mmCIF file of C-alpha atoms and ligand atoms in Angstrom:
data_model
loop_
_atom_site.group_PDB
_atom_site.id
_atom_site.type_symbol
_atom_site.label_atom_id
_atom_site.label_comp_id
_atom_site.label_asym_id
_atom_site.label_seq_id
_atom_site.Cartn_x
_atom_site.Cartn_y
_atom_site.Cartn_z
ATOM 1 C CA MET A 1 84.452 105.802 109.635
ATOM 2 C CA THR A 2 81.306 107.285 111.195
ATOM 3 C CA GLU A 3 79.782 105.813 114.321
ATOM 4 C CA ARG A 4 76.769 104.698 112.311
ATOM 5 C CA LEU A 5 78.937 102.505 110.106
ATOM 6 C CA SER A 6 81.149 101.018 112.830
ATOM 7 C CA ALA A 7 81.251 97.213 112.834
ATOM 8 C CA PRO A 8 79.127 95.811 115.647
ATOM 9 C CA LEU A 9 80.295 93.344 118.242
ATOM 10 C CA VAL A 10 78.400 90.043 118.364
ATOM 11 C CA VAL A 11 78.084 88.280 121.737
ATOM 12 C CA LYS A 12 76.712 84.755 122.100
ATOM 13 C CA ILE A 13 75.446 83.962 125.605
ATOM 14 C CA GLY A 14 75.415 80.227 126.249
ATOM 15 C CA GLY A 15 72.488 78.355 127.661
ATOM 16 C CA GLY A 16 74.367 76.189 130.129
ATOM 17 C CA ASP A 17 74.025 76.494 133.908
ATOM 18 C CA GLY A 18 76.304 78.863 135.773
ATOM 19 C CA LEU A 19 76.486 81.847 133.449
ATOM 20 C CA ASP A 20 75.996 85.068 135.367
ATOM 21 C CA LEU A 21 73.382 86.894 133.296
ATOM 22 C CA ASP A 22 73.412 89.940 135.587
ATOM 23 C CA ARG A 23 77.154 90.444 135.178
ATOM 24 C CA ILE A 24 76.897 89.796 131.438
ATOM 25 C CA CYS A 25 74.144 92.427 131.138
ATOM 26 C CA ASP A 26 76.128 94.911 133.299
ATOM 27 C CA ASP A 27 78.992 94.474 130.878
ATOM 28 C CA LEU A 28 76.764 94.786 127.779
ATOM 29 C CA ALA A 29 75.317 98.009 129.202
ATOM 30 C CA GLU A 30 78.774 99.439 129.867
ATOM 31 C CA ILE A 31 80.059 98.552 126.389
ATOM 32 C CA SER A 32 76.902 99.884 124.769
ATOM 33 C CA SER A 33 77.139 103.172 126.714
ATOM 34 C CA ARG A 34 80.500 103.786 125.027
ATOM 35 C CA GLY A 35 78.802 103.736 121.632
ATOM 36 C CA THR A 36 79.712 100.198 120.510
ATOM 37 C CA ARG A 37 76.907 98.618 118.520
ATOM 38 C CA LEU A 38 76.009 95.205 119.899
ATOM 39 C CA VAL A 39 74.061 92.185 118.757
ATOM 40 C CA VAL A 40 73.320 89.403 121.253
ATOM 41 C CA VAL A 41 72.541 85.784 120.356
ATOM 42 C CA HIS A 42 71.613 83.421 123.164
ATOM 43 C CA GLY A 43 70.985 79.815 124.039
ATOM 44 C CA GLY A 44 68.761 78.136 126.618
ATOM 45 C CA SER A 45 69.574 74.444 126.577
ATOM 46 C CA ALA A 46 69.818 73.715 130.320
ATOM 47 C CA GLU A 47 66.485 75.405 131.091
ATOM 48 C CA THR A 48 64.852 73.713 128.091
ATOM 49 C CA ASN A 49 65.960 70.359 129.490
ATOM 50 C CA ARG A 50 64.390 71.155 132.867
ATOM 51 C CA VAL A 51 61.108 72.418 131.426
ATOM 52 C CA ALA A 52 60.903 69.458 129.037
ATOM 53 C CA GLU A 53 61.281 67.082 132.012
ATOM 54 C CA GLN A 54 58.605 68.987 133.939
ATOM 55 C CA LEU A 55 56.230 68.798 130.985
ATOM 56 C CA GLY A 56 56.749 65.055 130.677
ATOM 57 C CA HIS A 57 58.604 65.211 127.372
ATOM 58 C CA PRO A 58 62.221 64.610 128.459
ATOM 59 C CA PRO A 59 65.080 65.736 126.229
ATOM 60 C CA GLU A 60 66.830 63.361 123.895
ATOM 61 C CA PHE A 61 70.149 63.992 122.210
ATOM 62 C CA VAL A 62 71.377 62.415 119.029
ATOM 63 C CA THR A 63 74.882 62.083 117.632
ATOM 64 C CA SER A 64 75.370 62.528 113.914
ATOM 65 C CA VAL A 65 77.593 60.146 111.945
ATOM 66 C CA SER A 66 80.205 62.926 111.887
ATOM 67 C CA GLY A 67 80.230 63.024 115.719
ATOM 68 C CA PHE A 68 78.217 66.182 116.466
ATOM 69 C CA THR A 69 75.552 66.088 119.173
ATOM 70 C CA SER A 70 72.203 67.837 118.778
ATOM 71 C CA ARG A 71 68.801 67.961 120.402
ATOM 72 C CA ARG A 72 66.208 65.604 118.948
ATOM 73 C CA THR A 73 63.523 68.111 117.932
ATOM 74 C CA ASP A 74 60.118 66.610 117.286
ATOM 75 C CA ARG A 75 57.118 68.963 117.111
ATOM 76 C CA ARG A 76 56.461 68.924 120.876
ATOM 77 C CA THR A 77 60.137 69.564 121.627
ATOM 78 C CA LEU A 78 60.066 72.487 119.204
ATOM 79 C CA GLU A 79 57.132 73.989 121.121
ATOM 80 C CA ILE A 80 58.883 73.590 124.471
ATOM 81 C CA PHE A 81 62.100 74.936 122.960
ATOM 82 C CA GLN A 82 60.249 78.066 121.799
ATOM 83 C CA MET A 83 58.617 78.599 125.209
ATOM 84 C CA VAL A 84 62.004 78.678 126.876
ATOM 85 C CA TYR A 85 64.229 80.334 124.267
ATOM 86 C CA CYS A 86 61.784 82.949 122.886
ATOM 87 C CA GLY A 87 59.938 83.368 126.165
ATOM 88 C CA GLN A 88 61.736 82.965 129.444
ATOM 89 C CA VAL A 89 65.364 83.362 128.378
ATOM 90 C CA ASN A 90 64.881 86.028 125.691
ATOM 91 C CA LYS A 91 62.593 88.195 127.797
ATOM 92 C CA GLY A 92 64.788 87.695 130.871
ATOM 93 C CA LEU A 93 67.726 89.198 128.971
ATOM 94 C CA VAL A 94 65.637 92.012 127.483
ATOM 95 C CA GLU A 95 64.301 92.879 130.944
ATOM 96 C CA ARG A 96 67.796 92.938 132.472
ATOM 97 C CA LEU A 97 69.097 95.164 129.675
ATOM 98 C CA GLN A 98 66.106 97.507 129.867
ATOM 99 C CA GLN A 99 66.702 97.853 133.617
ATOM 100 C CA ARG A 100 70.233 98.973 132.761
ATOM 101 C CA GLY A 101 69.057 101.630 130.317
ATOM 102 C CA VAL A 102 69.729 99.666 127.140
ATOM 103 C CA ASN A 103 66.949 99.626 124.557
ATOM 104 C CA ALA A 104 67.064 95.884 123.930
ATOM 105 C CA LEU A 105 64.635 94.316 121.481
ATOM 106 C CA GLY A 106 64.107 90.550 121.614
ATOM 107 C CA LEU A 107 63.257 88.475 118.601
ATOM 108 C CA SER A 108 63.788 84.992 117.249
ATOM 109 C CA GLY A 109 65.259 83.907 113.958
ATOM 110 C CA LEU A 110 61.703 83.317 112.740
ATOM 111 C CA ASP A 111 60.709 86.968 113.100
ATOM 112 C CA GLY A 112 61.127 88.906 109.884
ATOM 113 C CA ARG A 113 62.918 85.816 108.490
ATOM 114 C CA LEU A 114 65.951 86.995 110.407
ATOM 115 C CA TRP A 115 67.702 83.604 110.142
ATOM 116 C CA GLU A 116 66.744 81.530 107.155
ATOM 117 C CA GLY A 117 67.984 78.157 105.961
ATOM 118 C CA PRO A 118 67.136 74.609 104.956
ATOM 119 C CA ARG A 119 65.366 72.158 107.242
ATOM 120 C CA LYS A 120 67.207 68.860 107.190
ATOM 121 C CA ALA A 121 65.174 66.309 105.274
ATOM 122 C CA ALA A 122 66.933 63.487 107.080
ATOM 123 C CA ILE A 123 69.448 63.256 109.882
ATOM 124 C CA ARG A 124 71.894 60.384 109.858
ATOM 125 C CA ILE A 125 72.663 59.395 113.411
ATOM 126 C CA VAL A 126 74.440 56.666 115.330
ATOM 127 C CA LYS A 127 72.499 55.081 118.176
ATOM 128 C CA ASP A 128 73.892 52.197 120.235
ATOM 129 C CA GLY A 129 76.499 51.672 117.524
ATOM 130 C CA ARG A 130 73.881 51.435 114.761
ATOM 131 C CA ARG A 131 73.214 53.951 111.993
ATOM 132 C CA MET A 132 69.682 55.347 111.777
ATOM 133 C CA VAL A 133 67.880 58.024 109.767
ATOM 134 C CA LEU A 134 65.487 60.536 111.403
ATOM 135 C CA ARG A 135 62.983 62.239 109.121
ATOM 136 C CA ASP A 136 60.585 64.052 111.472
ATOM 137 C CA ASP A 137 63.112 66.373 113.041
ATOM 138 C CA TYR A 138 62.705 70.172 113.003
ATOM 139 C CA THR A 139 66.355 71.058 112.717
ATOM 140 C CA GLY A 140 68.397 72.840 110.128
ATOM 141 C CA LYS A 141 70.994 75.517 109.715
ATOM 142 C CA VAL A 142 71.190 79.219 109.038
ATOM 143 C CA GLU A 143 72.309 80.102 105.522
ATOM 144 C CA ARG A 144 70.941 83.629 105.213
ATOM 145 C CA VAL A 145 70.746 86.508 107.654
ATOM 146 C CA ASN A 146 68.252 89.346 107.117
ATOM 147 C CA LEU A 147 70.923 91.982 107.287
ATOM 148 C CA LYS A 148 68.566 94.828 106.420
ATOM 149 C CA LEU A 149 66.401 94.085 109.445
ATOM 150 C CA LEU A 150 69.418 93.956 111.757
ATOM 151 C CA ARG A 151 70.888 97.153 110.320
ATOM 152 C CA ASP A 152 67.530 98.943 110.620
ATOM 153 C CA LEU A 153 67.309 97.934 114.297
ATOM 154 C CA LEU A 154 70.897 98.973 115.015
ATOM 155 C CA ASP A 155 70.464 102.250 113.121
ATOM 156 C CA SER A 156 67.350 102.962 115.194
ATOM 157 C CA GLY A 157 69.325 102.486 118.406
ATOM 158 C CA TYR A 158 68.047 99.063 119.447
ATOM 159 C CA LEU A 159 70.182 96.251 120.778
ATOM 160 C CA PRO A 160 68.832 93.098 119.075
ATOM 161 C CA VAL A 161 68.666 90.015 121.310
ATOM 162 C CA ILE A 162 68.198 86.981 119.080
ATOM 163 C CA ALA A 163 67.085 83.451 119.972
ATOM 164 C CA PRO A 164 66.737 80.317 117.886
ATOM 165 C CA PRO A 165 64.618 78.933 116.195
ATOM 166 C CA ALA A 166 65.350 80.005 112.635
ATOM 167 C CA ILE A 167 62.913 79.704 109.742
ATOM 168 C CA SER A 168 63.133 77.135 106.934
ATOM 169 C CA TYR A 169 62.746 78.176 103.300
ATOM 170 C CA GLU A 170 59.251 76.609 103.540
ATOM 171 C CA GLY A 171 58.388 78.773 106.546
ATOM 172 C CA GLU A 172 58.725 76.197 109.353
ATOM 173 C CA ALA A 173 60.417 76.931 112.670
ATOM 174 C CA ILE A 174 63.693 74.997 112.837
ATOM 175 C CA ASN A 175 66.036 74.395 115.727
ATOM 176 C CA VAL A 176 69.489 75.641 114.794
ATOM 177 C CA ASP A 177 72.736 75.674 116.683
ATOM 178 C CA GLY A 178 73.147 79.034 118.426
ATOM 179 C CA ASP A 179 76.922 79.188 118.094
ATOM 180 C CA ARG A 180 76.831 78.580 114.364
ATOM 181 C CA ALA A 181 73.932 81.032 113.952
ATOM 182 C CA ALA A 182 75.954 83.626 115.889
ATOM 183 C CA ALA A 183 78.903 82.927 113.573
ATOM 184 C CA ARG A 184 76.715 83.532 110.500
ATOM 185 C CA THR A 185 75.344 86.698 112.048
ATOM 186 C CA ALA A 186 78.814 88.025 112.861
ATOM 187 C CA ALA A 187 79.989 87.270 109.321
ATOM 188 C CA ALA A 188 76.912 88.925 107.760
ATOM 189 C CA LEU A 189 77.432 92.049 109.869
ATOM 190 C CA ALA A 190 81.161 92.077 109.044
ATOM 191 C CA ALA A 191 81.796 92.069 112.803
ATOM 192 C CA ASP A 192 85.403 92.340 113.891
ATOM 193 C CA THR A 193 84.957 90.030 116.893
ATOM 194 C CA LEU A 194 82.541 87.333 118.020
ATOM 195 C CA VAL A 195 82.565 86.560 121.748
ATOM 196 C CA ILE A 196 81.080 83.184 122.756
ATOM 197 C CA LEU A 197 80.392 82.984 126.491
ATOM 198 C CA SER A 198 79.796 79.657 128.218
ATOM 199 C CA ASN A 199 80.305 78.010 131.592
ATOM 200 C CA VAL A 200 83.931 77.088 130.938
ATOM 201 C CA PRO A 201 86.969 79.407 130.550
ATOM 202 C CA GLY A 202 87.325 78.441 126.880
ATOM 203 C CA LEU A 203 88.490 75.355 125.034
ATOM 204 C CA LEU A 204 90.219 73.011 127.471
ATOM 205 C CA GLU A 205 92.949 70.660 126.291
ATOM 206 C CA ASP A 206 92.036 68.229 129.060
ATOM 207 C CA PHE A 207 88.359 68.829 129.889
ATOM 208 C CA PRO A 208 87.236 69.420 132.695
ATOM 209 C CA ASP A 209 90.642 70.605 133.991
ATOM 210 C CA GLU A 210 90.238 74.384 133.812
ATOM 211 C CA SER A 211 93.981 74.940 134.070
ATOM 212 C CA SER A 212 94.397 73.280 130.672
ATOM 213 C CA LEU A 213 92.964 76.256 128.776
ATOM 214 C CA ILE A 214 94.117 76.586 125.180
ATOM 215 C CA SER A 215 94.769 80.320 124.994
ATOM 216 C CA SER A 216 95.036 80.765 121.250
ATOM 217 C CA ILE A 217 94.435 78.941 118.000
ATOM 218 C CA PRO A 218 95.724 80.405 114.728
ATOM 219 C CA SER A 219 93.131 80.470 111.965
ATOM 220 C CA ASN A 220 94.947 77.898 109.830
ATOM 221 C CA ARG A 221 94.843 75.300 112.644
ATOM 222 C CA VAL A 222 91.200 75.529 113.770
ATOM 223 C CA ALA A 223 90.174 72.247 112.118
ATOM 224 C CA GLU A 224 92.649 70.273 114.262
ATOM 225 C CA PHE A 225 91.019 71.587 117.428
ATOM 226 C CA ILE A 226 87.497 70.421 116.576
ATOM 227 C CA ASP A 227 88.706 67.006 117.757
ATOM 228 C CA VAL A 228 89.958 68.334 121.120
ATOM 229 C CA ALA A 229 86.423 69.383 122.023
ATOM 230 C CA GLN A 230 83.693 66.975 123.015
ATOM 231 C CA ASP A 231 79.935 67.266 122.694
ATOM 232 C CA ARG A 232 78.675 70.811 122.483
ATOM 233 C CA MET A 233 82.110 72.403 122.545
ATOM 234 C CA LYS A 234 82.710 70.943 119.097
ATOM 235 C CA LYS A 235 80.053 73.199 117.623
ATOM 236 C CA LYS A 236 81.658 76.274 119.141
ATOM 237 C CA VAL A 237 84.953 75.497 117.444
ATOM 238 C CA LEU A 238 83.118 74.730 114.205
ATOM 239 C CA GLY A 239 81.196 78.011 114.570
ATOM 240 C CA ALA A 240 84.493 79.832 115.115
ATOM 241 C CA GLN A 241 85.865 78.298 111.944
ATOM 242 C CA GLU A 242 82.767 79.404 110.014
ATOM 243 C CA ALA A 243 82.954 82.936 111.410
ATOM 244 C CA LEU A 244 86.613 83.283 110.416
ATOM 245 C CA SER A 245 85.974 81.997 106.916
ATOM 246 C CA GLY A 246 83.110 84.510 106.722
ATOM 247 C CA GLY A 247 85.561 87.354 107.371
ATOM 248 C CA VAL A 248 85.326 87.836 111.158
ATOM 249 C CA ARG A 249 88.839 88.671 112.449
ATOM 250 C CA ARG A 250 88.697 86.763 115.726
ATOM 251 C CA VAL A 251 86.425 84.635 117.853
ATOM 252 C CA VAL A 252 86.938 84.437 121.613
ATOM 253 C CA LEU A 253 85.538 81.482 123.576
ATOM 254 C CA ALA A 254 85.304 82.902 127.069
ATOM 255 C CA ASP A 255 83.990 82.456 130.585
ATOM 256 C CA GLY A 256 80.455 83.760 131.179
ATOM 257 C CA ARG A 257 80.536 83.246 134.964
ATOM 258 C CA VAL A 258 82.876 86.088 135.866
ATOM 259 C CA GLU A 259 82.913 89.867 136.345
ATOM 260 C CA ARG A 260 83.129 91.905 133.079
ATOM 261 C CA PRO A 261 83.069 88.718 130.994
ATOM 262 C CA ILE A 262 82.930 90.431 127.601
ATOM 263 C CA GLN A 263 85.595 93.031 128.308
ATOM 264 C CA ARG A 264 87.854 90.269 129.620
ATOM 265 C CA ALA A 265 87.272 88.310 126.425
ATOM 266 C CA LEU A 266 88.124 91.402 124.360
ATOM 267 C CA GLU A 267 91.351 91.684 126.369
ATOM 268 C CA GLY A 268 92.192 88.198 125.114
ATOM 269 C CA ARG A 269 91.230 86.069 128.137
ATOM 270 C CA GLY A 270 89.753 82.785 126.995
ATOM 271 C CA THR A 271 90.543 80.902 123.794
ATOM 272 C CA VAL A 272 91.309 83.451 121.076
ATOM 273 C CA ILE A 273 90.756 81.930 117.650
ATOM 274 C CA GLY A 274 92.127 83.665 114.568
ATOM 275 C CA ASP A 275 93.825 87.063 114.427
HETATM 276 P P1 ADP B 1 76.154 76.658 125.539
HETATM 277 O O1 ADP B 1 76.966 77.529 126.449
HETATM 278 O O2 ADP B 1 76.124 77.173 124.152
HETATM 279 O O3 ADP B 1 74.833 76.252 126.069
HETATM 280 P P2 ADP B 1 77.280 74.140 126.274
HETATM 281 O O4 ADP B 1 77.206 74.470 127.704
HETATM 282 O O5 ADP B 1 76.432 73.061 125.764
HETATM 283 O O6 ADP B 1 77.049 75.364 125.365
HETATM 284 O O7 ADP B 1 78.795 73.838 125.831
HETATM 285 C C1 ADP B 1 79.857 74.063 126.657
HETATM 286 C C2 ADP B 1 80.190 72.740 127.338
HETATM 287 O O8 ADP B 1 81.058 71.975 126.505
HETATM 288 C C3 ADP B 1 80.970 72.892 128.619
HETATM 289 O O9 ADP B 1 80.109 73.146 129.716
HETATM 290 C C4 ADP B 1 81.629 71.524 128.741
HETATM 291 O O10 ADP B 1 80.831 70.657 129.536
HETATM 292 C C5 ADP B 1 81.653 70.962 127.322
HETATM 293 N N1 ADP B 1 82.984 70.629 126.802
HETATM 294 C C6 ADP B 1 83.287 69.493 126.139
HETATM 295 N N2 ADP B 1 84.574 69.457 125.773
HETATM 296 C C7 ADP B 1 85.146 70.591 126.201
HETATM 297 C C8 ADP B 1 86.468 71.111 126.130
HETATM 298 N N3 ADP B 1 87.478 70.447 125.535
HETATM 299 N N4 ADP B 1 86.690 72.317 126.682
HETATM 300 C C9 ADP B 1 85.668 73.006 127.272
HETATM 301 N N5 ADP B 1 84.409 72.548 127.383
HETATM 302 C C10 ADP B 1 84.134 71.343 126.866
#
């Protein structure tokens, strides 16, 4: 297989506090210098929460009837979300990578219809034990990835750095889960591995006890582990399941606070799902 056709590695950088973006970018630069093609997807939730507070529009989270938590995204929240994800966080990563000699190119899922999917017409949530329906939310999910755009960027030597939002079929910006979008992207690119970095060592059997790390989950048992995770971790396990069913060989949930976080993940440190 020629270098041009080698399967890229997809790395999702979480948006929680504590991730060491300098170490992550050092590692990306080292991996990229060896000729591995990389695509980065990132979050920005902790900073979005802070900026939303500062702007007087505090964050709100809703829990769906199936138990998944997501950010309530009204129009103002969507604007704040874009400021942080597409602005501060995306450009902060691009700047760090450029300083390390990597030709990073930042874009959101809106640009070039990179991530496309349906906006949810209604979200069924549970609040204070009661079921409610939200209709003015700008959330949805990624169903299609503009593979040509990504391939063109990779073939031209760029390292794409992608942030939510995605774009709805009607052309609206929609908040989508970054882990699941990364899973879709990895599947579309036929990536061998998806590395999901966050501020925990991986999936913990007994959160927050870091010594209770689950080191591997075979692909036929992923569904059972969605229940082990709470809150946001649930979506990572769900994303892993989606990536595997999309043909990705393995997903590693790994620690983004340490030295060489991606290379450690590739060595199998963290929760290795699949394989
Ligand atoms: P992101 O890195 O994508 O921004 P989050 O930080 O929201 O994602 O998700 C990771 C968080 O999930 C951890 O910081 C932790 O608080 C929480 N979590 C819940 N259950 C678990 C679990 N069983 N194992 C590890 N983390 C868990």
